[in-house]
Every structure is written in structure tokens, then in C-alpha cells.
CSV table of C-alpha atoms and ligand atoms in Angstrom, one decimal:
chain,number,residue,atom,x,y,z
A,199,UNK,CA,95.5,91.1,105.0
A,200,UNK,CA,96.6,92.7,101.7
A,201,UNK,CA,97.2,89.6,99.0
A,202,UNK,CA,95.6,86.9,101.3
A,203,UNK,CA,93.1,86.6,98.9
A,204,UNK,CA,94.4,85.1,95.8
A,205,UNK,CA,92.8,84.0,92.6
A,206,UNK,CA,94.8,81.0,92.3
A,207,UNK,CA,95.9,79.9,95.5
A,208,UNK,CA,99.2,77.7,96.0
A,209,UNK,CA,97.9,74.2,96.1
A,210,UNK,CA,98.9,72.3,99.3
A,211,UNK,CA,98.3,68.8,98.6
A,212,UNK,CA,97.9,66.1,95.5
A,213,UNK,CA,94.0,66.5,96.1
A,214,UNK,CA,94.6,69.9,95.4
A,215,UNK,CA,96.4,70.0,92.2
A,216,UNK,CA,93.7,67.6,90.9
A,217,UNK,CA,91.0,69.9,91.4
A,218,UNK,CA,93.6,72.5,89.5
A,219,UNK,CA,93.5,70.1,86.4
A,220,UNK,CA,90.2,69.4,86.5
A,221,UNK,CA,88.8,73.2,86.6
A,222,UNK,CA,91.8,73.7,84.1
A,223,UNK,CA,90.9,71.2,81.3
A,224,UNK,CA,87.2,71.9,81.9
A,225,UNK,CA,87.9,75.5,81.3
A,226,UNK,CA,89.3,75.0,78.4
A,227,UNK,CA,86.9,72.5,77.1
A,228,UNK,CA,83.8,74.8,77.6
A,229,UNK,CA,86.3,77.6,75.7
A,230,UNK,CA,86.4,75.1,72.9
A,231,UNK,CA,82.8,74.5,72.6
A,232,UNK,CA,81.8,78.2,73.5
A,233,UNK,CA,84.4,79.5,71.0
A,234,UNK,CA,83.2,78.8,67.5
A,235,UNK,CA,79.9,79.9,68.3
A,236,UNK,CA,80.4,83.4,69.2
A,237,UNK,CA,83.1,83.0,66.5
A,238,UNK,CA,80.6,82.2,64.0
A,239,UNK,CA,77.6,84.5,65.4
A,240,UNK,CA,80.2,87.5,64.9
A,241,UNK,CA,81.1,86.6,61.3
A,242,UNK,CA,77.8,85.4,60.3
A,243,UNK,CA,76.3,88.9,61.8
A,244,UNK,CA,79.0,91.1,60.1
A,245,UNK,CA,77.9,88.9,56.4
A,246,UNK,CA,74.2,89.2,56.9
A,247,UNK,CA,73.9,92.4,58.0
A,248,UNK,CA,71.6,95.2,56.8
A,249,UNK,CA,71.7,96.8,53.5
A,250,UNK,CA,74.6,94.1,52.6
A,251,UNK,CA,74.1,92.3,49.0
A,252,UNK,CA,74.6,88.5,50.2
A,253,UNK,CA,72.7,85.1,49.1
A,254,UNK,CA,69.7,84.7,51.4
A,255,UNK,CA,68.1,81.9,49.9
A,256,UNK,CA,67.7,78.7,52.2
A,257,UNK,CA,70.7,76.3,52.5
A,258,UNK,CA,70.1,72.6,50.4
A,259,UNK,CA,72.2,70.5,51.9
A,260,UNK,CA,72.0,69.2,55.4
A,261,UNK,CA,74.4,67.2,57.0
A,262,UNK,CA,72.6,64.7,59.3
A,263,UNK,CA,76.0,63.3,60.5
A,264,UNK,CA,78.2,67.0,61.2
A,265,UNK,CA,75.0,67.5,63.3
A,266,UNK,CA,74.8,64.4,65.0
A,267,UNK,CA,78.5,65.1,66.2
A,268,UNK,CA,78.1,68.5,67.4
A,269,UNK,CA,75.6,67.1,70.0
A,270,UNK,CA,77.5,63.5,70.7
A,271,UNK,CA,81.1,64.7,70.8
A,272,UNK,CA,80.3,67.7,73.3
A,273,UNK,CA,78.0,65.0,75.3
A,274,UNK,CA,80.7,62.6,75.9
A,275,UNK,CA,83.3,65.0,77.0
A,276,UNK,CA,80.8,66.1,79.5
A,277,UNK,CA,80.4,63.1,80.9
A,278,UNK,CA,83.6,62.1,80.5
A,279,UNK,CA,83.7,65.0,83.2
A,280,UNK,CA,81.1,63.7,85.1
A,281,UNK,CA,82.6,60.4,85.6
A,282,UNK,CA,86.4,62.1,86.8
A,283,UNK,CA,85.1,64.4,89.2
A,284,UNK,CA,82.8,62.0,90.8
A,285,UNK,CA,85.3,59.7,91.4
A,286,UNK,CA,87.4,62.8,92.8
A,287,UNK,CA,84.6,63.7,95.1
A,288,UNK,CA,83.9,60.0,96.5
A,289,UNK,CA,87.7,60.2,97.2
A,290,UNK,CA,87.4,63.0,99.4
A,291,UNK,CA,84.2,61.2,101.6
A,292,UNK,CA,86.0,58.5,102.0
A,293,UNK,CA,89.1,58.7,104.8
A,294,UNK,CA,91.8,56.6,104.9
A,295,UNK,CA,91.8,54.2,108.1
A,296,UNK,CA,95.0,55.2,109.2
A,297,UNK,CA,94.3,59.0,109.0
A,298,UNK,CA,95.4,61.2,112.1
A,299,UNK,CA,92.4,62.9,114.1
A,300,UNK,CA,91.9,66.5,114.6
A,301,UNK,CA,88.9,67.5,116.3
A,302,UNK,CA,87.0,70.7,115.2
A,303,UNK,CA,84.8,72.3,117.2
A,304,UNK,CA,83.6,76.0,116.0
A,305,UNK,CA,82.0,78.5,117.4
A,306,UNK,CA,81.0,82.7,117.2
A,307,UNK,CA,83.9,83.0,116.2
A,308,UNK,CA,86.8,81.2,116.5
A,309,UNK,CA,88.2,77.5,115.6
A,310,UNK,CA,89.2,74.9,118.6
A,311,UNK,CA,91.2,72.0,117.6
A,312,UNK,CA,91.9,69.2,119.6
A,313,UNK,CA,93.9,66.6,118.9
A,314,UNK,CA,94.3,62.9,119.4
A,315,UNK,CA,97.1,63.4,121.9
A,316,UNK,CA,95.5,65.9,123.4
A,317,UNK,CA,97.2,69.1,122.7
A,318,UNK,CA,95.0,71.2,121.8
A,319,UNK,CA,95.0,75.2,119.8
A,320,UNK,CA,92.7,78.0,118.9
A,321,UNK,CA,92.2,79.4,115.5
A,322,UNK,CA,95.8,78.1,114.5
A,323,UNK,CA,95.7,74.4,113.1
A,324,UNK,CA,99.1,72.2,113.2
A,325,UNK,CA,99.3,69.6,110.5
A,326,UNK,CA,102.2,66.7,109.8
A,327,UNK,CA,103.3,66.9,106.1
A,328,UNK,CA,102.3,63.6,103.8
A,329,UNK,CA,100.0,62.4,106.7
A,330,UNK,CA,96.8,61.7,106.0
A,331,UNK,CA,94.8,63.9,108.2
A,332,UNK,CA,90.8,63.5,109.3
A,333,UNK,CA,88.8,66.7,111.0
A,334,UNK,CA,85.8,65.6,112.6
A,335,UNK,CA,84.2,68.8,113.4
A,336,UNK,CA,81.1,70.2,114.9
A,337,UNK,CA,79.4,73.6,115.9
A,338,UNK,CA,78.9,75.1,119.3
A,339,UNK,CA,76.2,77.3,117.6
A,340,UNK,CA,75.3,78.1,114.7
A,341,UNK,CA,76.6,76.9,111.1
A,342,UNK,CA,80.0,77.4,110.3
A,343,UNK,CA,82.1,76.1,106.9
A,344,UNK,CA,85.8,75.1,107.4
A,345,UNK,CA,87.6,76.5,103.9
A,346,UNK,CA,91.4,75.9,103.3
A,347,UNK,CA,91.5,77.1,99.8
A,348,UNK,CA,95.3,75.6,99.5
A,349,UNK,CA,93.6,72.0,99.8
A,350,UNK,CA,90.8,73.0,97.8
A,351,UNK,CA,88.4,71.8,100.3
A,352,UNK,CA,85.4,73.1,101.9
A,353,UNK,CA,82.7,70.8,104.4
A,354,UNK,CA,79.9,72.7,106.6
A,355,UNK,CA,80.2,72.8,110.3
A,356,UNK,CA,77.0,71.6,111.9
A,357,UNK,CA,75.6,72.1,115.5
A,358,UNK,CA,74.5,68.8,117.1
A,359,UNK,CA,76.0,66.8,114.4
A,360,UNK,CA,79.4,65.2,113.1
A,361,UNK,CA,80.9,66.1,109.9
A,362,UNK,CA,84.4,65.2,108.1
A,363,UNK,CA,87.1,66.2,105.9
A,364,UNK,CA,90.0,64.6,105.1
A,365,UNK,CA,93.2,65.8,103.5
A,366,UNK,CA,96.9,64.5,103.0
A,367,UNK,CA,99.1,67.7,103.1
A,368,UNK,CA,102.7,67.4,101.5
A,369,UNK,CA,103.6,70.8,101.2
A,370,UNK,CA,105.1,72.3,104.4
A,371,UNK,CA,104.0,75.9,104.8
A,372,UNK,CA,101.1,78.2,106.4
A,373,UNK,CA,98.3,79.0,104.2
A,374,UNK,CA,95.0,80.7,105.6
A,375,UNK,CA,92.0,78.8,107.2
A,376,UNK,CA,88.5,80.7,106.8
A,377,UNK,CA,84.7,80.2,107.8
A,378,UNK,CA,82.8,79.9,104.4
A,379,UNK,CA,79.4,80.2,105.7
A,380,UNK,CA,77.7,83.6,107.0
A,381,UNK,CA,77.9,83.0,111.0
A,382,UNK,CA,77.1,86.6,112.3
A,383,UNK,CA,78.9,89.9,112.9
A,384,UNK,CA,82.3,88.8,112.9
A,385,UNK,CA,82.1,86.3,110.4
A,386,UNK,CA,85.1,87.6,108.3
A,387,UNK,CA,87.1,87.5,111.5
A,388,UNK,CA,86.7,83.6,112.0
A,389,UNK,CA,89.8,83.4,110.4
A,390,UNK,CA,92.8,80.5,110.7
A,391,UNK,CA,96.5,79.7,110.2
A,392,UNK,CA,96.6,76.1,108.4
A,393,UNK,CA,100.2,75.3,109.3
A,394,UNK,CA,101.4,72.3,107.8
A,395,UNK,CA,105.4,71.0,109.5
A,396,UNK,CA,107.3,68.5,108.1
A,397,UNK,CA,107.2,65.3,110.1
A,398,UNK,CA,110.1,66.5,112.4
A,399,UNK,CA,108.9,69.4,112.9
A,400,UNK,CA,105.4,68.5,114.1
A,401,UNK,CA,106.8,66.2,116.7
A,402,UNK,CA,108.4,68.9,118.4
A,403,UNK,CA,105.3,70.8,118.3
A,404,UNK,CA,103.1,68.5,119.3
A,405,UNK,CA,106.1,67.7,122.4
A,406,UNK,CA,106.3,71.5,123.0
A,407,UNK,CA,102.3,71.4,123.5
A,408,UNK,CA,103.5,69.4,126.4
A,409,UNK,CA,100.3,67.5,126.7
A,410,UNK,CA,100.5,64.0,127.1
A,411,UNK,CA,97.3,63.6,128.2
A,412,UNK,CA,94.8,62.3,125.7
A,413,UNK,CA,91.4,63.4,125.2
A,414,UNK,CA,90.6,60.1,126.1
A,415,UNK,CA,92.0,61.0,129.5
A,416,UNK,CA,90.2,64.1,129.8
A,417,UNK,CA,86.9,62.5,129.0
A,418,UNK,CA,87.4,59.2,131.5
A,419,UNK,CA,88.0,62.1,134.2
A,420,UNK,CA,85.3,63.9,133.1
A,421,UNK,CA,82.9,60.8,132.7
A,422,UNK,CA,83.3,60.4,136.9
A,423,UNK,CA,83.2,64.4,137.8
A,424,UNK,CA,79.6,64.8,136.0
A,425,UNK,CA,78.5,61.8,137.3
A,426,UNK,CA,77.9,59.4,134.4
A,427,UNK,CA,79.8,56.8,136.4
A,428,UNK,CA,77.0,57.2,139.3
A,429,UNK,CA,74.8,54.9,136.5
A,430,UNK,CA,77.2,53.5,134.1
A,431,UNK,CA,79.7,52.2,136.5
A,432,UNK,CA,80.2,48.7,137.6
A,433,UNK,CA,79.1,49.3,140.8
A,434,UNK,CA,76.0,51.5,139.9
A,435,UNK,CA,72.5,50.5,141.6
A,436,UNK,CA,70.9,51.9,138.9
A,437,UNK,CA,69.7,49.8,135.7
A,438,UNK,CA,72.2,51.1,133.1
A,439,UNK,CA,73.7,49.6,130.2
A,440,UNK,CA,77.6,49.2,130.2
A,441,UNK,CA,79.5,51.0,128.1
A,442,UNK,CA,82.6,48.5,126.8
A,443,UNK,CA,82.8,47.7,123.8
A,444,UNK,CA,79.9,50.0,123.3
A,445,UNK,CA,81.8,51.9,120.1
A,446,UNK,CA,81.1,50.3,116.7
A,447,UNK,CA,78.7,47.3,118.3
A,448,UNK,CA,75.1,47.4,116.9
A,449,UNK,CA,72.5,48.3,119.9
A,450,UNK,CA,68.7,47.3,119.8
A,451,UNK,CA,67.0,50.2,120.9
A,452,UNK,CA,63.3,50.5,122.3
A,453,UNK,CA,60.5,50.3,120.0
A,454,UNK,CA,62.7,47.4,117.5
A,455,UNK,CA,64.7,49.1,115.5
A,456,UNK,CA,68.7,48.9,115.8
A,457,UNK,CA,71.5,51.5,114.8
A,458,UNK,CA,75.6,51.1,115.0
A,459,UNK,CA,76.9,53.0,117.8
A,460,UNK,CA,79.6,55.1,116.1
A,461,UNK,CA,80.8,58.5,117.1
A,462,UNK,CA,77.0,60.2,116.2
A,463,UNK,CA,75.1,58.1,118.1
A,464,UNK,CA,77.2,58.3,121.4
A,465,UNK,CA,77.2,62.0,120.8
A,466,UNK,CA,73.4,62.1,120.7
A,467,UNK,CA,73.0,59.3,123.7
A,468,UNK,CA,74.4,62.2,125.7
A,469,UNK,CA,73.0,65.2,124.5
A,470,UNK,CA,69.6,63.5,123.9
A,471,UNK,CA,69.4,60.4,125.1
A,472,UNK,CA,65.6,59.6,124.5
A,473,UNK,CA,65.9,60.3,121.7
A,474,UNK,CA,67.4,56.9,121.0
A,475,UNK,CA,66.2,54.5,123.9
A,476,UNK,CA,68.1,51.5,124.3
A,477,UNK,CA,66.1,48.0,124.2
A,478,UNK,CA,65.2,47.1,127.8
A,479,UNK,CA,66.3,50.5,130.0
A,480,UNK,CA,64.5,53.0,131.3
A,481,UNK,CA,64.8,56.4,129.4
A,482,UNK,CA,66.2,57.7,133.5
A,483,UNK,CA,69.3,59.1,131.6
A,484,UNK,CA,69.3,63.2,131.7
A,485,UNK,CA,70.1,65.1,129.1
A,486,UNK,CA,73.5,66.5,129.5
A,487,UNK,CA,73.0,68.9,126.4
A,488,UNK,CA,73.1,72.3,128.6
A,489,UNK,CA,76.0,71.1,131.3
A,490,UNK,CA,78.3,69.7,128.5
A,491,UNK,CA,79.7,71.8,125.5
A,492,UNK,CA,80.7,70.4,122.3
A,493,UNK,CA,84.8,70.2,123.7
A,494,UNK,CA,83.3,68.1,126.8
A,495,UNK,CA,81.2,65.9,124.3
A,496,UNK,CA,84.3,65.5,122.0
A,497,UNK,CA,86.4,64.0,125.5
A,498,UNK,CA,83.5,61.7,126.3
A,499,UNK,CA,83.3,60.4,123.2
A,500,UNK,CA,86.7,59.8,122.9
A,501,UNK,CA,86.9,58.3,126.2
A,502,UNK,CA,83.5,55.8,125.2
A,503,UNK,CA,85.4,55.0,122.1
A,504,UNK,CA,88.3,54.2,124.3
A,505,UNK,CA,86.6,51.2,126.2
A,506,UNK,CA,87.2,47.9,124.8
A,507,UNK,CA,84.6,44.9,125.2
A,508,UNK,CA,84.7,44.1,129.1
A,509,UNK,CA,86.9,40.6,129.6
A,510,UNK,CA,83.9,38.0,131.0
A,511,UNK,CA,85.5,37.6,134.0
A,512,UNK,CA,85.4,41.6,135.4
A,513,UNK,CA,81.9,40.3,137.4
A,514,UNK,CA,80.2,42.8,135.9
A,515,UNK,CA,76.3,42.1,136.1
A,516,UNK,CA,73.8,42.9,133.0
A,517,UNK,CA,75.8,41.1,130.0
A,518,UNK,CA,73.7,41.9,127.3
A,519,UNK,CA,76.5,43.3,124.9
A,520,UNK,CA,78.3,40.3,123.5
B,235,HEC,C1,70.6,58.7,135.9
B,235,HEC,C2,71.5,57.6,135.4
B,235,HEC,C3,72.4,58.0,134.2
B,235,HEC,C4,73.3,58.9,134.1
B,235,HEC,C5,73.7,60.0,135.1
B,235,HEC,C6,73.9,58.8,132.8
B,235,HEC,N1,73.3,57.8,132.1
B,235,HEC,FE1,73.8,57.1,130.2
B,235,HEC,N2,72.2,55.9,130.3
B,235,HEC,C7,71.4,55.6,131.4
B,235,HEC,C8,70.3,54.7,131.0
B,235,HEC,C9,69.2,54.1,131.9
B,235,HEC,C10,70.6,54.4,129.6
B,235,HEC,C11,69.7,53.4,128.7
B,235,HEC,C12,68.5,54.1,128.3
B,235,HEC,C13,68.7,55.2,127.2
B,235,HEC,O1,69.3,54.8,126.2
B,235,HEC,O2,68.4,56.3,127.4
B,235,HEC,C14,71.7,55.1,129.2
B,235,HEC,C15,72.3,55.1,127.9
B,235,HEC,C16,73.5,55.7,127.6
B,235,HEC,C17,74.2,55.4,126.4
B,235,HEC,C18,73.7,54.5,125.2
B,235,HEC,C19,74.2,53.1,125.7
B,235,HEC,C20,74.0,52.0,124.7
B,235,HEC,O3,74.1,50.9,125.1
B,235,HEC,O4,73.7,52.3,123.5
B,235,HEC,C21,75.4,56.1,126.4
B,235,HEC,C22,76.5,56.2,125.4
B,235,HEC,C23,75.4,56.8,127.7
B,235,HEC,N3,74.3,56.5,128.4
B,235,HEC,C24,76.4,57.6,128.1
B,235,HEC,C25,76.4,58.4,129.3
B,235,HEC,C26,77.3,59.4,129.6
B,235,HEC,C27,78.6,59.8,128.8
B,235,HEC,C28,76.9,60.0,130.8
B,235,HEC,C29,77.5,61.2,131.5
B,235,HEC,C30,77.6,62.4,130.7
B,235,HEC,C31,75.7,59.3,131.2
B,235,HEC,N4,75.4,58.4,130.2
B,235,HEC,C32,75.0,59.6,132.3
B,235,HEC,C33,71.5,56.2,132.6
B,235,HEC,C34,72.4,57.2,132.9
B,236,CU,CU1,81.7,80.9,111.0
């Protein structure tokens, strides 16, 4: 892997090149204010020194306003800083709506990426040039950081919990992909290809994958194999709440208080579903967090997300979700 780790790394996306400027000019500011400093302390040292006949006697005149400046000039650069790279870092949090979906799920040690269509890869992650791109990632086990240095992004990988990254590639190439956070023994082998196509050329990837089924697809079939349709189906005997429309509606849960059912909450009404008892049910549901791993969760989610409001006139009985 000889040169794979560069001090300046090619930069693989606008983001990118903005975090160049910024550590750039901030560089170069604190040189500025460093500079004359250690300039000064070095001549002022060599003057004063030992033995050497030079006027000691204390200085007269102060200059209340050349000291007022060295504090208020450096102060407003600073935050001058402080302002830019905040608005650079809410950037990043914030994904555009029309961003493609990648999901990450890591483990000891390797990456899985599925994506929306369904194709899915290992350790190797296919990207579309200027396409916005959104990785909603999880852990299998223990805590893992997703690093592409040529984005100049880096988010922690969580067990039992969502996190995101979003990035807008525009410079086709392959660039490396590494785990930033201490994971075990082979930690420094958890190491990825970020490939990023141009448009064409990720079309014909993706169509090579040959998987046109979506993980939506996977999860629906999965959703009747393990049995969740047993409770949640329309026909179910059992006192279940239906899932349509679930996704993005707000649900009243036992005990008062409500929460918005987004990808989180369905993720946790599976794994651990009293932990969040919905208003008015039974807390009957099983856990499903040692049958299901974090791929299967991803599919069921995707599928839940998948199911629109129920039309009024599918007869379906218990129509507490508007
Ligand atoms: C034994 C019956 C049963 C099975 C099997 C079951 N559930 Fe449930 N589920 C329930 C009940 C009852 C509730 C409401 C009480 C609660 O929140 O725990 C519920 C709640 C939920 C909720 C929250 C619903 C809301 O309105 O907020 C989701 C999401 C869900 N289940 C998904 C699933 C999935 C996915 C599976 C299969 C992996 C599954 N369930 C299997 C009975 C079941
Ligand atoms: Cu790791």
C-alpha cells in the first residue's frame, strides 16, 4: 500500500476543496499571528542578552490603541473563522432531498453497501459523479468510522443506531475508503475502494450488478418469511397496528408521549420494540434483535418506508392512523 497515505490527498468533491481553503487560509493566518512573536522573542533575546551594554530602563510610552488591536484584529479573524466553518459543517448535516441512498452497514471488518436498487458490494463502494450521494450507515458490532480522506469526510458508525454522510462527488476516479475508529485486530485491514464513475458509467454498473430487485423487495419478502405479517397483516387475529403510511406519520405511544416514525424509530420498533410501546397495543411484539442482522433490518425498513397510507376502502379494520 506504498503511497496510499498521502499528506495532501487529491480532493474529490467541491466539499472537499473547501475544507482545503479553509485549513489553507487558517494556516496561514495562525503563521501570521504566530510569526512576529517568535520573530520578536528571537531579536528581543539576541538585544537583551547577558553581559550586552543595552538601555534597560522601563519603556514611557504605551500605546493603549496598538494594544487594543493586537487583541481585536486577531479576535475577529477568528471568528470570522468560526462563522465559515460552521456554516461548512451545517452543510454537511444537512442532505439534499434528492440525494441517492447508499446503505452502510459495517462490521469486524469489512464494509457492506447496499443500494437503493438493490445491488449491493463489499468493501468496494460505487458512486455516480456530480450526484449527490447520502450513506445511512450502522454497525453490526462494535464502533466503526467511515473515512474517505478525498471527500474530506469522516462520521462514526454506530451499533443500534443510524448515522449519515452526505457527499456530491464530481471527480471520477478510485480513492481509498478506511475505518477511522479502533475496531479490533484487524482494524487497519477494514479498508475500501471509493470508486466514483461518471454517470454512464455507473449505469452500466449498477445494470451489470444485475439486480433489479430493490431492497424494498427483499424486505416485503422478508417481512412474510419471519413472520411479521402473522400480526401486521390485514388479515391478522392479533391486535396489531398497521403499518401504511407508518413512515414519517407521528405515533402516540403508551405512557403519552409521541415521536415521528422515521427510519430510527422503525429500526428500534424491531429490534426493541418495548422500548417504544405504541398508544393502545399490547407490548406482544418480540424482539427480533437476535434473528435479524443489521442487512435484514436495513430491507425492512426499506420495505416499511415503502408502504403508502392504506386507500380507506382496502377494509382493513383498526383505522387509527389517519
Ligand atoms: C406477535 C405479533 C407481532 C409480530 C410477530 C410482529 N409485531 Fe410488530 N407490533 C406488534 C404489536 C402488538 C405492536 C404494537 C405495540 C408495540 O409498539 O410494541 C407492534 C408494533 C410494531 C411497529 C411500530 C408500529 C407503530 O404504529 O408505530 C413496527 C414498525 C412493527 N411492529 C414492525 C414489525 C416488523 C417489521 C415485524 C417483523 C420483523 C413485526 N413487527 C413483528 C405485534 C407484532
Ligand atoms: Cu472498523
Amino acid at each position: 500500500m506504498s503511497g496510499s497515505i498521502l499528506l495532501w490527498p487529491p480532493a474529490a468533491s467541491a466539499y472537499a476543496r473547501q475544507v482545503d481553503v479553509l485549513i489553507g487560509t487558517f494556516g496561514a493566518l495562525v503563521v501570521l499571528l504566530s510569526a512576529p512573536v517568535f520573530v520578536l522573542m528571537i531579536v528581543w533575546a539576541w538585544r537583551y542578552r547577558k553581559g550586552r551594554r543595552a538601555d534597560r530602563s522601563p519603556g514611557r510610552n504605551r500605546n493603549i490603541w496598538l494594544e487594543t488591536s493586537w487583541s481585536v484584529i486577531p479576535f475577529l479573524l477568528i471568528l470570522g473563522f468560526f462563522f465559515w466553518s460552521s456554516a461548512m459543517f451545517l452543510s454537511v448535516q444537512t442532505p439534499p432531498d434528492d440525494a441517492l441512498t447508499v446503505n452502510v452497514v459495517a462490521k469486524q471488518w469489512m464494509w457492506k453497501f447496499q443500494h437503493a436498487g438493490g445491488a449491493r458490494e463489499i468493501n468496494d463502494l460505487h458512486v455516480p459523479a456530480g450526484r449527490p450521494v447520502r450513506l445511512t450507515m450502522t454497525s453490526q458490532d462494535v464502533i466503526h468510522s467511515l473515512f474517505v480522506p478525498a471527500l474530506r469526510i469522516k462520521q462514526d458508525v454506530l451499533p443500534e443506531r443510524y448515522t449519515q454522510l452526505w457527499f456530491n462527488a464530481d471527480h471520477p476516479g478510485v480513492y481509498p475508503l478506511r475505518c477511522a475508529e479502533y475496531c479490533g485486530t484487524d482494524h487497519s485491514e477494514m479498508i475500501g475502494r471509493f470508486i466514483v464513475q461518471r454517470p454512464q458509467d455507473y449505469a452500466l454498473w449498477i445494470s451489470r450488478m444485475g439486480m433489479d430487485e430493490g431492497l424494498a423487495k427483499s424486505g416485503k419478502d422478508l417481512f412474510n418469511k419471519v413472520g411479521c405479517s402473522g400480526c401486521h397483516g390485514p388479515a391478522s387475529p392479533v391486535h396489531a397496528p398497521s403499518l401504511d403510511g407508518l413512515y414519517g406519520s407521528v405515533v402516540a405511544l403508551d405512557g403519552g408521549r409521541t415521536v415521528r416514525a422515521d427510519g430510527q424509530y422503525l429500526h428500534d420498533s424491531i429490534m426493541l420494540p418495548n422500548s417504544q410501546v405504541v398508544a393502545g397495543y399490547k407490548p406482544i411484539m418480540p424482539a427480533f434483535g437476535n434473528l435479524l442482522d443489521e442487512e435484514e433490518v436495513l430491507q425492512l425498513v426499506a420495505y416499511l418506508k415503502s408502504r403508502k397510507s392504506a386507500t380507506p376502502s382496502s377494509g382493513e379494520i383498526g383505522g387509527e392512523r389517519p
